[in-house]
Short mmCIF file of C-alpha atoms in Angstrom, two decimals:
data_model
loop_
_atom_site.label_atom_id
_atom_site.label_comp_id
_atom_site.label_asym_id
_atom_site.label_seq_id
_atom_site.Cartn_x
_atom_site.Cartn_y
_atom_site.Cartn_z
CA MET Q 56 -38.06 12.66 1.92
CA LEU Q 57 -40.21 9.58 1.80
CA LYS Q 58 -39.58 8.84 -1.67
CA LEU Q 59 -35.71 9.31 -1.23
CA LYS Q 60 -36.05 6.81 1.82
CA THR Q 61 -37.69 4.26 -0.31
CA VAL Q 62 -35.38 4.45 -3.17
CA PHE Q 63 -32.48 4.34 -0.80
CA ASN Q 64 -33.71 1.17 1.07
CA PHE Q 65 -34.71 -0.43 -2.19
CA GLU Q 66 -31.12 0.09 -3.76
CA LEU Q 67 -29.33 -0.80 -0.50
CA ARG Q 68 -31.35 -3.96 0.15
CA GLY Q 69 -30.47 -4.91 -3.50
CA MET Q 70 -26.82 -4.34 -3.08
CA LEU Q 71 -26.61 -6.16 0.44
CA GLN Q 72 -28.49 -9.17 -1.03
CA LYS Q 73 -25.91 -9.93 -3.66
CA LYS Q 74 -24.32 -13.18 -2.83
CA SER Q 75 -21.17 -12.06 -4.72
CA LEU Q 76 -20.83 -9.10 -2.41
CA LEU Q 77 -21.27 -11.21 0.61
CA VAL Q 78 -18.91 -13.85 -0.34
CA THR Q 79 -16.06 -11.57 -1.55
CA THR Q 80 -16.49 -9.60 1.68
CA GLY Q 81 -16.51 -12.80 3.78
CA ILE Q 82 -13.22 -13.86 1.96
CA MET Q 83 -11.59 -10.55 2.30
CA CYS Q 84 -12.38 -10.49 6.08
CA VAL Q 85 -10.79 -13.85 6.47
CA ILE Q 86 -7.56 -12.71 4.54
CA VAL Q 87 -7.48 -9.47 6.74
CA LEU Q 88 -7.50 -11.52 9.73
CA LEU Q 89 -4.91 -13.87 8.57
CA LEU Q 90 -2.56 -10.95 7.58
CA THR Q 91 -2.80 -9.42 10.90
CA SER Q 92 -1.97 -12.96 12.48
CA ILE Q 93 1.25 -13.21 10.47
CA PRO Q 94 3.45 -12.25 13.64
CA THR Q 95 1.74 -15.02 15.50
CA PHE Q 96 2.44 -17.57 12.58
CA ILE Q 97 6.06 -16.27 12.58
CA ASP Q 98 6.31 -16.66 16.30
CA LEU Q 99 4.82 -20.14 16.31
CA PHE Q 100 6.75 -21.55 13.25
CA GLY Q 101 9.87 -19.54 12.76
CA GLY Q 102 10.61 -17.95 16.01
CA GLU Q 103 12.91 -20.74 17.33
CA ASP Q 104 14.74 -21.23 14.06
CA ILE Q 105 15.35 -17.39 14.01
CA GLU Q 106 16.88 -17.45 17.63
CA GLU Q 107 18.98 -20.87 16.91
CA GLY Q 108 20.24 -19.41 13.45
CA THR Q 109 21.56 -16.09 14.94
CA GLY Q 110 25.25 -15.61 15.92
CA GLU Q 111 27.17 -13.23 17.95
CA ASN Q 112 28.10 -11.02 14.86
CA GLY Q 113 24.26 -10.64 13.97
CA GLY Q 114 24.61 -13.14 11.24
CA THR Q 115 23.57 -16.66 10.62
CA ALA Q 116 25.34 -19.13 12.94
CA GLU Q 117 25.22 -21.91 10.24
CA GLU Q 118 28.65 -23.12 9.21
CA LEU Q 119 30.31 -21.93 6.20
CA THR Q 120 31.37 -24.42 3.53
CA LEU Q 121 35.23 -23.66 3.21
CA VAL Q 122 38.28 -24.51 1.01
CA TYR Q 123 41.63 -23.00 1.80
CA GLU Q 124 44.26 -22.39 -0.77
CA ASN Q 125 47.09 -23.81 1.41
CA ASP Q 126 47.75 -25.26 4.79
CA GLU Q 127 49.47 -22.32 6.20
CA LEU Q 128 46.36 -20.19 5.42
CA SER Q 129 43.99 -22.82 7.13
CA GLU Q 130 46.07 -22.94 10.27
CA ALA Q 131 45.87 -19.21 10.69
CA ILE Q 132 42.40 -18.56 9.57
CA SER Q 133 40.40 -21.64 10.26
CA PRO Q 134 40.25 -21.08 14.18
CA VAL Q 135 37.94 -18.09 13.29
CA LEU Q 136 36.15 -19.02 10.03
CA GLY Q 137 35.96 -22.72 10.64
CA GLU Q 138 37.63 -25.84 9.28
CA ALA Q 139 37.78 -26.87 5.54
CA ALA Q 140 35.01 -28.96 4.34
CA TYR Q 141 36.61 -29.82 1.29
CA GLN Q 142 40.37 -30.16 0.06
CA THR Q 143 40.29 -28.58 -3.22
CA GLU Q 144 38.18 -26.07 -5.29
CA ALA Q 145 37.16 -28.98 -7.72
CA GLU Q 146 35.47 -31.07 -4.94
CA LEU Q 147 33.69 -27.94 -3.85
CA ARG Q 148 32.38 -27.13 -7.29
CA GLU Q 149 31.20 -30.82 -7.71
CA ALA Q 150 29.52 -30.65 -4.45
CA VAL Q 151 27.69 -27.47 -5.26
CA GLN Q 152 26.80 -29.05 -8.77
CA ASN Q 153 25.27 -32.07 -7.10
CA GLU Q 154 23.38 -29.82 -4.67
CA GLU Q 155 25.06 -31.47 -1.58
CA VAL Q 156 25.92 -27.94 -0.50
CA ALA Q 157 24.15 -24.50 -1.46
CA SER Q 158 27.22 -22.56 -1.79
CA GLY Q 159 31.05 -22.42 -0.71
CA PHE Q 160 34.17 -20.11 -0.31
CA VAL Q 161 37.55 -20.76 -1.66
CA VAL Q 162 39.92 -18.78 0.68
CA GLU Q 163 42.94 -17.64 -1.45
CA ASP Q 164 44.40 -15.08 0.95
CA TYR Q 165 43.47 -12.79 3.70
CA ASP Q 166 42.04 -10.27 1.16
CA ARG Q 167 41.00 -12.66 -1.79
CA TYR Q 168 38.35 -15.47 -2.14
CA THR Q 169 36.03 -16.97 -4.56
CA TYR Q 170 32.58 -17.65 -3.93
CA ILE Q 171 30.99 -20.53 -5.60
CA SER Q 172 26.97 -20.97 -5.62
CA TYR Q 173 24.78 -22.93 -8.00
CA ASP Q 174 22.24 -20.15 -8.52
CA SER Q 175 22.31 -16.44 -7.67
CA SER Q 176 19.90 -15.46 -4.83
CA THR Q 177 18.90 -12.06 -3.72
CA ASP Q 178 18.36 -13.07 -0.18
CA ALA Q 179 21.67 -14.99 0.28
CA THR Q 180 23.52 -13.39 3.25
CA ASP Q 181 26.18 -15.95 3.62
CA GLN Q 182 28.73 -14.16 1.39
CA MET Q 183 28.11 -10.86 3.28
CA ILE Q 184 28.84 -12.67 6.47
CA PHE Q 185 31.82 -14.37 5.19
CA GLU Q 186 33.46 -11.31 3.67
CA ALA Q 187 32.78 -9.34 6.81
CA GLN Q 188 34.57 -11.72 9.01
CA LEU Q 189 37.58 -12.20 6.32
CA LYS Q 190 37.92 -8.44 6.26
CA GLN Q 191 38.08 -8.20 10.02
CA LEU Q 192 40.83 -10.84 9.92
CA ASN Q 193 42.97 -9.06 7.56
CA GLU Q 194 42.49 -5.75 9.58
CA ASN Q 195 43.71 -7.38 12.55
CA ARG Q 196 46.57 -9.08 10.64
CA LEU Q 197 47.55 -5.63 9.35
CA PHE Q 198 47.44 -3.86 12.63
CA GLU Q 199 49.59 -6.54 14.28
CA GLU Q 200 52.28 -6.45 11.44
CA ASN Q 201 52.45 -2.59 11.88
CA GLY Q 202 52.82 -2.83 15.88
CA MET Q 203 49.23 -1.68 16.57
CA ASP Q 204 46.95 -2.96 19.17
CA SER Q 205 44.00 -4.28 17.25
CA GLN Q 206 41.76 -4.54 20.12
CA ARG Q 207 42.28 -1.02 21.21
CA ILE Q 208 41.91 0.20 17.64
CA ARG Q 209 38.59 -1.61 17.61
CA GLU Q 210 37.26 -0.09 20.66
CA ILE Q 211 38.09 3.47 19.35
CA LEU Q 212 36.52 2.71 15.88
CA ASN Q 213 33.36 1.26 17.41
CA GLN Q 214 32.93 3.85 20.25
CA PRO Q 215 29.14 4.58 20.15
CA ILE Q 216 27.79 7.92 19.90
CA GLU Q 217 24.65 8.97 22.11
CA GLN Q 218 22.11 10.82 20.55
CA GLU Q 219 18.49 11.65 20.96
CA THR Q 220 16.12 12.79 18.30
CA VAL Q 221 13.06 15.11 19.01
CA PHE Q 222 10.41 15.62 16.43
CA LEU Q 223 8.62 18.94 17.26
CA GLY Q 224 6.06 18.12 14.34
CA LYS Q 225 5.49 14.70 12.97
CA ASP Q 226 7.50 11.84 11.84
CA ALA Q 227 6.90 11.18 8.13
CA GLY Q 228 8.59 7.59 8.34
CA SER Q 229 6.25 6.26 10.66
CA GLY Q 230 3.01 6.54 8.65
CA THR Q 231 4.22 5.79 5.21
CA ALA Q 232 3.25 2.31 4.96
CA ILE Q 233 -0.15 3.20 6.64
CA ALA Q 234 -0.79 6.03 4.11
CA PHE Q 235 0.05 3.66 1.18
CA ALA Q 236 -2.26 0.89 2.53
CA ILE Q 237 -5.21 3.34 3.16
CA MET Q 238 -4.70 4.86 -0.72
CA ILE Q 239 -4.68 1.43 -2.25
CA ILE Q 240 -7.91 0.56 -0.53
CA MET Q 241 -9.64 3.91 -1.50
CA TYR Q 242 -8.30 3.40 -5.13
CA LEU Q 243 -10.01 0.00 -5.25
CA LEU Q 244 -13.14 1.10 -3.48
CA ILE Q 245 -13.84 3.97 -5.82
CA LEU Q 246 -13.25 2.17 -9.14
CA LEU Q 247 -15.19 -0.86 -8.03
CA TYR Q 248 -18.35 1.01 -6.63
CA GLY Q 249 -17.93 3.93 -9.21
CA SER Q 250 -18.19 1.14 -12.08
CA SER Q 251 -20.98 -0.20 -10.18
CA VAL Q 252 -23.21 2.79 -9.93
CA ALA Q 253 -22.56 3.73 -13.64
CA THR Q 254 -23.48 0.48 -14.90
CA SER Q 255 -26.53 0.36 -12.65
CA VAL Q 256 -27.75 3.35 -14.18
CA ALA Q 257 -27.04 2.67 -17.75
CA ARG Q 258 -28.79 -0.68 -17.18
CA GLU Q 259 -31.97 1.07 -16.14
CA LYS Q 260 -31.71 3.19 -19.17
CA ASP Q 261 -31.00 0.39 -21.56
CA SER Q 262 -33.98 -1.60 -20.20
CA ARG Q 263 -36.26 1.50 -20.21
CA THR Q 264 -36.65 1.02 -16.44
CA MET Q 265 -35.79 4.64 -16.05
CA GLU Q 266 -38.80 5.84 -17.72
CA LEU Q 267 -40.94 4.15 -15.21
CA LEU Q 268 -38.98 5.26 -12.30
CA ILE Q 269 -39.12 9.00 -13.24
CA THR Q 270 -42.93 8.71 -13.73
CA SER Q 271 -43.23 7.69 -9.85
CA SER Q 272 -40.32 9.78 -8.61
CA ASN Q 273 -37.92 12.60 -9.75
CA PRO Q 274 -34.38 12.39 -11.03
CA ARG Q 275 -33.07 14.04 -7.82
CA THR Q 276 -34.46 11.45 -5.67
CA LEU Q 277 -33.52 8.59 -7.83
CA ILE Q 278 -29.65 9.66 -8.16
CA LEU Q 279 -29.46 10.53 -4.51
CA GLY Q 280 -31.00 7.37 -3.31
CA LYS Q 281 -28.94 5.31 -5.76
CA VAL Q 282 -25.64 7.05 -4.99
CA GLY Q 283 -26.34 6.98 -1.13
CA ALA Q 284 -26.96 3.09 -1.17
CA VAL Q 285 -24.07 2.33 -3.32
CA GLY Q 286 -21.78 4.46 -1.24
CA LEU Q 287 -23.04 3.22 2.01
CA THR Q 288 -22.40 -0.45 0.83
CA GLY Q 289 -18.84 0.44 0.10
CA ILE Q 290 -18.46 2.00 3.31
CA LEU Q 291 -19.90 -0.88 5.17
CA GLN Q 292 -17.59 -3.25 3.19
CA VAL Q 293 -14.62 -1.45 4.24
CA ALA Q 294 -15.97 -0.98 7.83
CA SER Q 295 -16.11 -4.71 7.92
CA LEU Q 296 -12.44 -5.14 6.86
CA ILE Q 297 -11.33 -2.62 9.45
CA VAL Q 298 -13.29 -4.43 12.26
CA PHE Q 299 -11.63 -7.86 11.42
CA GLY Q 300 -8.18 -6.01 10.94
CA VAL Q 301 -8.70 -4.46 14.54
CA ILE Q 302 -9.84 -7.94 16.09
CA GLY Q 303 -6.79 -9.51 14.48
CA PHE Q 304 -4.54 -6.77 15.75
CA LYS Q 305 -6.07 -7.16 19.24
CA LEU Q 306 -5.74 -10.83 19.48
CA ASN Q 307 -2.11 -10.92 18.04
CA LYS Q 308 -0.76 -7.66 19.53
CA GLU Q 309 1.62 -9.34 21.90
CA ASN Q 310 3.39 -10.93 19.00
CA TYR Q 311 3.96 -7.56 17.06
CA PRO Q 312 7.42 -6.08 16.83
CA GLU Q 313 7.94 -2.95 18.96
CA PHE Q 314 8.91 -0.80 16.14
CA LEU Q 315 5.55 -1.80 14.35
CA LEU Q 316 3.42 -1.11 17.38
CA ASP Q 317 5.17 2.38 17.73
CA MET Q 318 4.56 3.26 14.15
CA LEU Q 319 0.87 2.42 14.39
CA GLN Q 320 0.22 4.27 17.83
CA GLY Q 321 2.43 7.20 16.56
CA SER Q 322 0.75 7.86 13.35
CA MET Q 323 -2.77 6.96 13.46
CA THR Q 324 -3.96 9.55 16.02
CA MET Q 325 -7.42 10.66 16.50
CA ASP Q 326 -7.24 13.73 14.39
CA VAL Q 327 -5.40 11.87 11.72
CA VAL Q 328 -8.37 9.36 11.66
CA LEU Q 329 -11.06 12.31 11.42
CA VAL Q 330 -9.09 13.89 8.66
CA TYR Q 331 -8.89 10.73 6.56
CA VAL Q 332 -12.48 9.83 7.19
CA LEU Q 333 -13.61 13.53 6.08
CA PHE Q 334 -11.68 13.54 2.72
CA SER Q 335 -12.21 9.86 2.05
CA VAL Q 336 -15.92 9.97 2.40
CA LEU Q 337 -16.26 13.35 0.54
CA GLY Q 338 -13.94 12.24 -2.21
CA TYR Q 339 -15.72 8.98 -2.40
CA ILE Q 340 -19.03 10.72 -2.83
CA LEU Q 341 -17.68 12.96 -5.23
CA TYR Q 342 -16.50 10.25 -7.81
CA LEU Q 343 -19.77 8.18 -7.18
CA PHE Q 344 -21.76 11.32 -8.43
CA ILE Q 345 -19.40 11.70 -11.37
CA TYR Q 346 -19.83 7.98 -12.42
CA ALA Q 347 -23.58 8.09 -12.11
CA ALA Q 348 -23.75 11.25 -14.31
CA LEU Q 349 -21.43 9.40 -16.94
CA GLY Q 350 -23.67 6.18 -16.86
CA SER Q 351 -26.80 8.31 -17.71
CA LEU Q 352 -25.23 9.65 -20.84
CA VAL Q 353 -25.08 6.25 -22.57
CA SER Q 354 -28.03 4.24 -23.83
CA LYS Q 355 -26.23 0.84 -23.71
CA VAL Q 356 -24.41 -1.01 -20.79
CA GLU Q 357 -21.57 -1.78 -23.31
CA ASP Q 358 -20.74 1.88 -23.49
CA VAL Q 359 -20.19 2.37 -19.88
CA ASN Q 360 -16.36 1.57 -20.01
CA SER Q 361 -15.87 4.20 -22.85
CA ALA Q 362 -17.95 6.81 -20.84
CA VAL Q 363 -16.01 6.57 -17.63
CA THR Q 364 -12.45 6.41 -19.25
CA PRO Q 365 -11.90 10.08 -18.97
CA ILE Q 366 -12.60 10.15 -15.20
CA THR Q 367 -10.62 6.94 -14.75
CA PHE Q 368 -7.65 8.50 -16.19
CA LEU Q 369 -8.05 11.52 -13.91
CA PHE Q 370 -8.48 9.05 -10.86
CA VAL Q 371 -5.15 7.32 -11.91
CA LEU Q 372 -3.53 10.70 -12.05
CA ALA Q 373 -4.67 11.24 -8.34
CA TYR Q 374 -3.27 7.93 -7.51
CA PHE Q 375 0.33 8.83 -8.93
CA ALA Q 376 0.09 12.15 -7.16
CA ALA Q 377 -0.74 10.36 -3.80
CA THR Q 378 2.19 8.06 -4.41
CA ILE Q 379 4.61 11.03 -4.69
CA ALA Q 380 3.04 12.46 -1.48
CA THR Q 381 3.93 9.28 0.43
CA ASN Q 382 7.70 9.87 -0.47
CA ALA Q 383 7.82 13.81 -0.25
CA PRO Q 384 4.72 15.37 1.32
CA ASP Q 385 6.41 18.82 1.41
CA ILE Q 386 7.07 19.34 -2.28
CA ALA Q 387 5.06 22.25 -4.13
CA ILE Q 388 3.19 19.95 -6.49
CA VAL Q 389 1.86 17.72 -3.40
CA LYS Q 390 0.87 20.98 -1.74
CA VAL Q 391 -1.06 22.34 -4.87
CA THR Q 392 -2.90 18.92 -5.54
CA SER Q 393 -3.98 19.02 -1.86
CA TYR Q 394 -6.43 21.73 -2.81
CA ILE Q 395 -7.64 20.16 -6.05
CA PRO Q 396 -10.83 18.16 -4.88
CA PHE Q 397 -10.44 15.26 -7.37
CA ILE Q 398 -7.00 14.61 -5.75
CA SER Q 399 -7.07 16.06 -2.28
CA LEU Q 400 -9.04 13.01 -1.01
CA PHE Q 401 -5.54 11.38 -1.40
CA THR Q 402 -2.86 14.06 -0.92
CA MET Q 403 -4.22 16.19 2.00
CA PRO Q 404 -4.86 13.28 4.48
CA ILE Q 405 -1.22 11.90 3.57
CA ARG Q 406 0.32 15.35 4.10
CA TYR Q 407 -1.40 15.92 7.30
CA MET Q 408 -0.31 12.48 8.70
CA LEU Q 409 3.32 12.74 7.42
CA THR Q 410 4.00 16.54 7.81
CA SER Q 411 2.72 19.51 9.76
CA VAL Q 412 -0.20 21.11 7.86
CA PRO Q 413 -1.66 24.53 8.91
CA ILE Q 414 -5.28 24.35 10.17
CA ALA Q 415 -6.20 27.14 7.74
CA SER Q 416 -5.00 24.86 4.81
CA LEU Q 417 -6.83 22.06 6.03
CA LEU Q 418 -10.05 24.06 6.37
CA VAL Q 419 -9.67 25.62 2.89
CA SER Q 420 -8.99 22.34 1.36
CA SER Q 421 -12.20 20.71 3.12
CA ALA Q 422 -14.46 23.54 2.06
CA ILE Q 423 -13.42 23.28 -1.49
CA MET Q 424 -13.94 19.50 -1.47
CA LEU Q 425 -17.47 20.12 0.11
CA ILE Q 426 -18.50 22.83 -2.41
CA THR Q 427 -17.30 20.62 -5.31
CA VAL Q 428 -19.31 17.76 -4.03
CA VAL Q 429 -22.39 19.63 -3.84
CA LEU Q 430 -21.84 21.27 -7.27
CA PHE Q 431 -21.29 17.84 -8.91
CA ALA Q 432 -24.27 16.52 -6.77
CA TRP Q 433 -26.38 19.23 -8.57
CA LEU Q 434 -24.70 18.73 -11.90
CA SER Q 435 -25.21 14.83 -11.84
CA ILE Q 436 -28.84 15.21 -11.25
CA HIS Q 437 -29.20 17.60 -14.20
CA ILE Q 438 -27.36 15.24 -16.44
CA TYR Q 439 -29.24 12.33 -15.02
CA LYS Q 440 -32.64 14.28 -15.76
CA PHE Q 441 -31.24 15.34 -19.21
CA GLY Q 442 -30.02 11.82 -20.23
CA ALA Q 443 -32.94 9.79 -18.84
CA LEU Q 444 -35.29 10.22 -21.87
CA ASN Q 445 -32.64 10.62 -24.69
CA TYR Q 446 -31.92 7.19 -26.32
CA GLY Q 447 -30.00 6.33 -29.27
CA ASN Q 448 -26.61 7.70 -29.84
CA ARG Q 449 -24.33 8.48 -26.85
CA LEU Q 450 -24.94 11.87 -25.65
CA LYS Q 451 -21.77 14.34 -25.58
CA PHE Q 452 -20.92 16.72 -23.02
CA LYS Q 453 -21.49 19.61 -25.14
CA ASP Q 454 -25.08 18.63 -25.35
CA VAL Q 455 -25.22 18.68 -21.72
CA ILE Q 456 -23.75 22.26 -21.54
CA GLN Q 457 -26.08 23.35 -24.18
CA SER Q 458 -29.00 22.10 -22.23
CA PHE Q 459 -28.22 24.53 -19.36
CA ARG Q 460 -29.08 27.45 -21.68
CA LYS Q 461 -32.59 26.07 -22.20
#
């Protein structure tokens, strides 16, 4: 135990003293703090503009640039849509071409118009607003021509329906964004620190430092200390980001939209947090042991990338399964993958947060994950011991299997 503590402290101190890690973590914490402050920035710099730019119909109150086909149409429609800015379509085209105006409308009839713009924009709302207003004018005209009371018809058509929605289980819509964010964080964390532990093991073997380490300790102590130190470093980094995220949220909470507050408070309950912590930590440790074992199979640092390629593909597969789970947590493939330990670190917490999962299923998946971690920890120790003093060509997995028979 004393040797394990020594190895763990040495590896942890080496990781935490890296300037690149400290600088990267500091920059990421600042970014998280800024991201959680976006509602405040919007309120300070964009709030007044949004309020001034909102009209009665829910659209922008900015005046539309209009051209009417004839005077009769102008007299009938301009009191609602606005006065003509140009007399002819040619003048409007020239104004748009010279960037005097962004866009404009040529009103040809109650149910026909031409929209003129210099560039096509995906966020332009002026055309939708104009078309909705013109459509309503045309409907009112047709109602009156047929002797119908347009105001009464509008009241009938717009009669609201009172409804109340009660979820006896969980609301999947409220936690999708949070599930996706956690999934991205775990994906990057495992790839980054998994590669780090594999490279560290391969570097020790390449420089023959591993020979000296094994003479003063044993493979089990070395790999457990290394995986524990690297794993704790990643957890501390994520914890730092979470702390800054919570600080930013607390400082800017009053400026957050009501629906966002409801989403956060409704989805991240204490039981959901505990399930995420359990599966994320176990899955994280599982992949670190696998990466450490693969790193001990190579004799050169340059071969690490090719050695970890198979597990990287498996991890990408888990990422895709988690993406499916965020959209459809109840389908069969998601339920099956929530029991596969290499994938369940993503899919089971997502299922638990977005839909109702039986406690028995949660316990079975947790047990499978825990047993798999212990199994791969033992397997990694054996592979580390077997590959420690094997130099030259890269070891193959069949060589490891054959070593169990000896």
